[in-house]
Amino acid sequence: MLEEELRRINKDFYSRRIDKIEQTIDLEESLSKEVGWGCYENQYQGFQLATNLVNIDWSSTNISILDIGCGYGALARYLREKKGFQGKYTGIDILTTFSEKASELQGNDNRNYFISGDALSYNWKDSKYDFVVSLGTLSVNYDYPEPYGKESLEFAFKLVNLICQLSCRYACLYYPNEKNSPLIQRMTSTDMAFYDPDNIEKMFKEATSGNYKKLITKSYPTADNVKTITSIYF
């Protein structure tokens, strides 16, 4: 799928959600909803699970993080405020409106850097990051208006390969869990894609040829919830 088509699908996906946001809600809630989260609490819980890493010295200036599908860069602020993160944060988003807003909101910290572009076609050269996270990119149905299928699975496979290629220590991927989502949700949320965790784990295993230390899948806030993150440790 061409970058321009990916950009169009993403723009339409998020525009539909922004149009539904009530103007009376507070700024934090609004910003979370604009980038696709159901509410600020959902976003916050996702950040907690994605960064729940042991034996990490977040105060080290040598740690680097790449956030694919960074939205407004809220993860950067979470890491700085809640984890005391002192390293380098790089965020990339295919939607220029998101990356520009991220720079506006988080760019006063020169340790934060934002890129406008498609992560799959971006020239990463020999870039490597300690941690690579992607917490929203797979929510979009890339087969839309058709049901999610071939295009969405191909996109997921390419994304998994990319984050494994760029990560040296840890990577994680958020996606809506097909097994935990009611049929009515999948039928009504036609512009969303849902994934079988077994398939996502298989993609990680293939992308790394089995060369990893640990592969974990968790749903939150409970084990039977649709919100799911698969994490891999190298």
Short mmCIF file of C-alpha atoms in Angstrom, two decimals:
data_model
loop_
_atom_site.label_atom_id
_atom_site.label_comp_id
_atom_site.label_asym_id
_atom_site.label_seq_id
_atom_site.Cartn_x
_atom_site.Cartn_y
_atom_site.Cartn_z
CA MET A 1 0.00 0.00 0.00
CA LEU A 2 1.39 3.42 -1.00
CA GLU A 3 2.23 6.01 1.65
CA GLU A 4 -0.38 8.44 0.31
CA GLU A 5 -3.11 5.81 0.64
CA LEU A 6 -1.98 4.99 4.18
CA ARG A 7 -2.09 8.69 5.03
CA ARG A 8 -5.60 9.08 3.59
CA ILE A 9 -6.97 6.08 5.50
CA ASN A 10 -5.43 7.32 8.75
CA LYS A 11 -6.69 10.87 8.21
CA ASP A 12 -10.24 9.66 7.59
CA PHE A 13 -10.10 7.29 10.59
CA TYR A 14 -9.09 9.99 13.06
CA SER A 15 -11.27 12.70 11.50
CA ARG A 16 -14.35 10.57 12.19
CA ARG A 17 -13.37 10.31 15.84
CA ILE A 18 -12.55 13.98 16.25
CA ASP A 19 -15.95 14.92 14.81
CA LYS A 20 -17.65 12.93 17.60
CA ILE A 21 -15.77 14.48 20.52
CA GLU A 22 -17.89 16.56 22.89
CA GLN A 23 -16.55 20.08 23.18
CA THR A 24 -17.34 20.20 26.89
CA ILE A 25 -14.75 17.64 28.02
CA ASP A 26 -11.43 18.77 29.48
CA LEU A 27 -8.29 19.20 27.38
CA GLU A 28 -6.53 16.03 28.57
CA GLU A 29 -9.57 13.92 27.71
CA SER A 30 -10.02 15.65 24.35
CA LEU A 31 -6.40 15.16 23.29
CA SER A 32 -6.59 11.44 24.14
CA LYS A 33 -9.80 10.97 22.16
CA GLU A 34 -8.45 12.90 19.15
CA VAL A 35 -5.66 10.37 18.69
CA GLY A 36 -8.00 7.39 18.97
CA TRP A 37 -8.12 6.43 22.65
CA GLY A 38 -11.54 5.89 24.20
CA CYS A 39 -10.56 8.11 27.12
CA TYR A 40 -7.53 9.50 28.92
CA GLU A 41 -7.59 6.63 31.45
CA ASN A 42 -7.28 4.07 28.63
CA GLN A 43 -4.28 5.92 27.22
CA TYR A 44 -2.65 6.23 30.64
CA GLN A 45 -3.12 2.52 31.38
CA GLY A 46 -1.60 1.66 27.99
CA PHE A 47 1.46 3.75 28.79
CA GLN A 48 1.79 2.06 32.18
CA LEU A 49 1.70 -1.44 30.70
CA ALA A 50 4.00 -0.60 27.78
CA THR A 51 6.68 0.90 30.03
CA ASN A 52 6.40 -1.46 33.01
CA LEU A 53 10.02 -2.54 32.69
CA VAL A 54 12.23 -3.73 35.53
CA ASN A 55 15.92 -2.97 35.99
CA ILE A 56 15.72 0.13 33.80
CA ASP A 57 17.47 3.30 34.92
CA TRP A 58 15.13 5.86 33.38
CA SER A 59 17.41 8.65 34.60
CA SER A 60 20.15 7.53 32.22
CA THR A 61 20.72 9.96 29.35
CA ASN A 62 21.87 7.05 27.17
CA ILE A 63 18.43 5.46 26.78
CA SER A 64 16.62 6.04 23.48
CA ILE A 65 12.94 5.45 22.70
CA LEU A 66 11.11 5.40 19.36
CA ASP A 67 7.33 5.91 19.40
CA ILE A 68 5.70 4.84 16.11
CA GLY A 69 2.30 6.47 15.64
CA CYS A 70 3.13 9.01 18.34
CA GLY A 71 0.00 11.13 17.99
CA TYR A 72 0.47 14.24 20.11
CA GLY A 73 3.54 12.85 21.87
CA ALA A 74 1.73 12.13 25.14
CA LEU A 75 4.03 9.18 25.82
CA ALA A 76 7.01 11.54 25.94
CA ARG A 77 5.34 13.62 28.64
CA TYR A 78 4.28 10.51 30.57
CA LEU A 79 7.85 9.19 30.56
CA ARG A 80 9.33 12.52 31.63
CA GLU A 81 6.80 13.15 34.40
CA LYS A 82 6.07 9.63 35.71
CA LYS A 83 9.32 7.76 35.03
CA GLY A 84 11.85 10.57 35.28
CA PHE A 85 13.04 9.66 31.78
CA GLN A 86 16.15 11.66 30.84
CA GLY A 87 17.04 10.02 27.54
CA LYS A 88 16.15 10.76 23.92
CA TYR A 89 12.58 10.34 22.69
CA THR A 90 11.75 10.18 18.97
CA GLY A 91 8.14 10.16 17.78
CA ILE A 92 6.93 9.59 14.23
CA ASP A 93 3.40 9.94 12.87
CA ILE A 94 2.07 9.68 9.34
CA LEU A 95 -0.34 12.56 9.98
CA THR A 96 1.39 15.93 9.82
CA THR A 97 -1.32 17.52 11.97
CA PHE A 98 -0.43 15.09 14.77
CA SER A 99 3.36 15.44 14.56
CA GLU A 100 3.12 19.23 14.36
CA LYS A 101 0.82 19.34 17.40
CA ALA A 102 3.23 17.01 19.21
CA SER A 103 6.09 19.41 18.51
CA GLU A 104 3.95 22.27 19.79
CA LEU A 105 3.00 20.44 23.00
CA GLN A 106 6.24 18.57 23.78
CA GLY A 107 8.88 20.26 21.62
CA ASN A 108 10.04 22.70 24.29
CA ASP A 109 12.17 19.81 25.58
CA ASN A 110 15.12 19.43 23.19
CA ARG A 111 15.42 15.75 24.11
CA ASN A 112 12.16 15.18 22.20
CA TYR A 113 12.21 14.93 18.40
CA PHE A 114 9.20 14.51 16.12
CA ILE A 115 9.06 13.24 12.54
CA SER A 116 6.20 13.59 10.07
CA GLY A 117 6.17 10.53 7.83
CA ASP A 118 5.30 6.90 7.24
CA ALA A 119 7.44 4.73 9.52
CA LEU A 120 7.45 1.88 7.00
CA SER A 121 8.93 3.97 4.18
CA TYR A 122 11.04 6.34 6.28
CA ASN A 123 14.80 6.06 5.78
CA TRP A 124 15.96 4.81 9.16
CA LYS A 125 19.46 4.09 7.83
CA ASP A 126 21.31 2.29 10.63
CA SER A 127 19.13 3.67 13.45
CA LYS A 128 18.75 1.61 16.61
CA TYR A 129 16.72 2.37 19.73
CA ASP A 130 16.71 0.75 23.14
CA PHE A 131 12.92 0.67 23.17
CA VAL A 132 10.45 0.81 20.27
CA VAL A 133 6.74 1.17 20.98
CA SER A 134 3.69 1.43 18.74
CA LEU A 135 0.47 2.00 20.65
CA GLY A 136 -2.16 2.91 18.08
CA THR A 137 -1.10 2.21 14.53
CA LEU A 138 -2.80 -1.19 14.33
CA SER A 139 -6.21 0.13 15.38
CA VAL A 140 -6.83 1.33 11.82
CA ASN A 141 -8.50 -0.99 9.28
CA TYR A 142 -6.31 -0.69 6.18
CA ASP A 143 -8.86 -2.64 4.12
CA TYR A 144 -11.63 -0.10 4.80
CA PRO A 145 -14.42 0.16 3.66
CA GLU A 146 -14.06 -3.62 3.30
CA PRO A 147 -13.78 -5.71 6.49
CA TYR A 148 -10.27 -5.88 7.93
CA GLY A 149 -8.22 -8.58 6.28
CA LYS A 150 -5.33 -8.86 3.81
CA GLU A 151 -4.09 -5.24 3.79
CA SER A 152 -4.32 -4.92 7.58
CA LEU A 153 -2.45 -8.19 8.15
CA GLU A 154 0.27 -7.21 5.67
CA PHE A 155 0.65 -3.84 7.37
CA ALA A 156 0.89 -5.52 10.79
CA PHE A 157 3.56 -7.93 9.54
CA LYS A 158 5.66 -5.09 8.10
CA LEU A 159 5.28 -3.06 11.29
CA VAL A 160 6.34 -5.97 13.50
CA ASN A 161 9.39 -6.54 11.32
CA LEU A 162 10.29 -2.85 11.51
CA ILE A 163 10.05 -2.52 15.27
CA CYS A 164 12.12 -5.68 15.74
CA GLN A 165 14.70 -4.34 13.30
CA LEU A 166 14.98 -0.99 15.11
CA SER A 167 14.93 -2.23 18.70
CA CYS A 168 17.95 -3.43 20.67
CA ARG A 169 16.34 -4.25 24.03
CA TYR A 170 12.55 -4.13 24.03
CA ALA A 171 9.58 -3.50 21.73
CA CYS A 172 5.83 -3.53 22.20
CA LEU A 173 2.75 -3.30 20.04
CA TYR A 174 -0.82 -2.35 20.94
CA TYR A 175 -3.79 -3.74 19.00
CA PRO A 176 -7.49 -4.51 19.47
CA ASN A 177 -7.82 -8.18 20.42
CA GLU A 178 -10.10 -10.11 18.06
CA LYS A 179 -10.62 -12.95 20.54
CA ASN A 180 -11.78 -10.59 23.29
CA SER A 181 -14.00 -8.34 21.18
CA PRO A 182 -17.74 -9.07 20.89
CA LEU A 183 -18.99 -9.71 17.38
CA ILE A 184 -21.26 -6.66 17.58
CA GLN A 185 -18.22 -4.45 18.28
CA ARG A 186 -16.40 -5.75 15.22
CA MET A 187 -19.50 -5.37 13.07
CA THR A 188 -20.16 -1.77 14.13
CA SER A 189 -16.52 -0.57 14.30
CA THR A 190 -15.92 -1.26 10.62
CA ASP A 191 -13.00 1.15 10.25
CA MET A 192 -11.05 -0.64 12.99
CA ALA A 193 -8.92 -3.77 12.63
CA PHE A 194 -8.83 -6.56 15.20
CA TYR A 195 -6.06 -9.13 15.54
CA ASP A 196 -5.66 -12.61 16.96
CA PRO A 197 -2.82 -12.43 19.55
CA ASP A 198 -1.55 -15.81 18.35
CA ASN A 199 -1.01 -14.32 14.88
CA ILE A 200 0.76 -11.26 16.30
CA GLU A 201 3.07 -13.46 18.39
CA LYS A 202 3.77 -15.59 15.31
CA MET A 203 4.77 -12.42 13.42
CA PHE A 204 7.23 -11.51 16.19
CA LYS A 205 8.73 -15.00 16.15
CA GLU A 206 9.17 -14.91 12.37
CA ALA A 207 10.59 -11.37 12.42
CA THR A 208 13.25 -12.36 14.94
CA SER A 209 13.82 -15.94 13.73
CA GLY A 210 13.18 -16.91 17.33
CA ASN A 211 16.09 -14.83 18.64
CA TYR A 212 14.50 -13.17 21.65
CA LYS A 213 14.47 -13.65 25.42
CA LYS A 214 10.80 -13.26 26.22
CA LEU A 215 7.48 -12.69 24.43
CA ILE A 216 4.47 -11.61 26.50
CA THR A 217 0.88 -10.70 25.59
CA LYS A 218 -1.38 -8.93 28.08
CA SER A 219 -4.84 -7.41 27.83
CA TYR A 220 -5.88 -4.57 30.12
CA PRO A 221 -7.35 -3.47 32.44
CA THR A 222 -8.50 -7.12 32.70
CA ALA A 223 -7.36 -10.27 30.91
CA ASP A 224 -10.56 -10.46 28.84
CA ASN A 225 -10.44 -6.87 27.56
CA VAL A 226 -10.07 -5.94 23.89
CA LYS A 227 -7.11 -3.60 24.59
CA THR A 228 -3.98 -5.75 24.20
CA ILE A 229 -0.20 -5.27 24.10
CA THR A 230 2.37 -7.82 22.95
CA SER A 231 5.90 -7.15 24.23
CA ILE A 232 9.19 -8.68 23.17
CA TYR A 233 12.49 -8.61 25.09
CA PHE A 234 15.86 -9.04 23.40
#
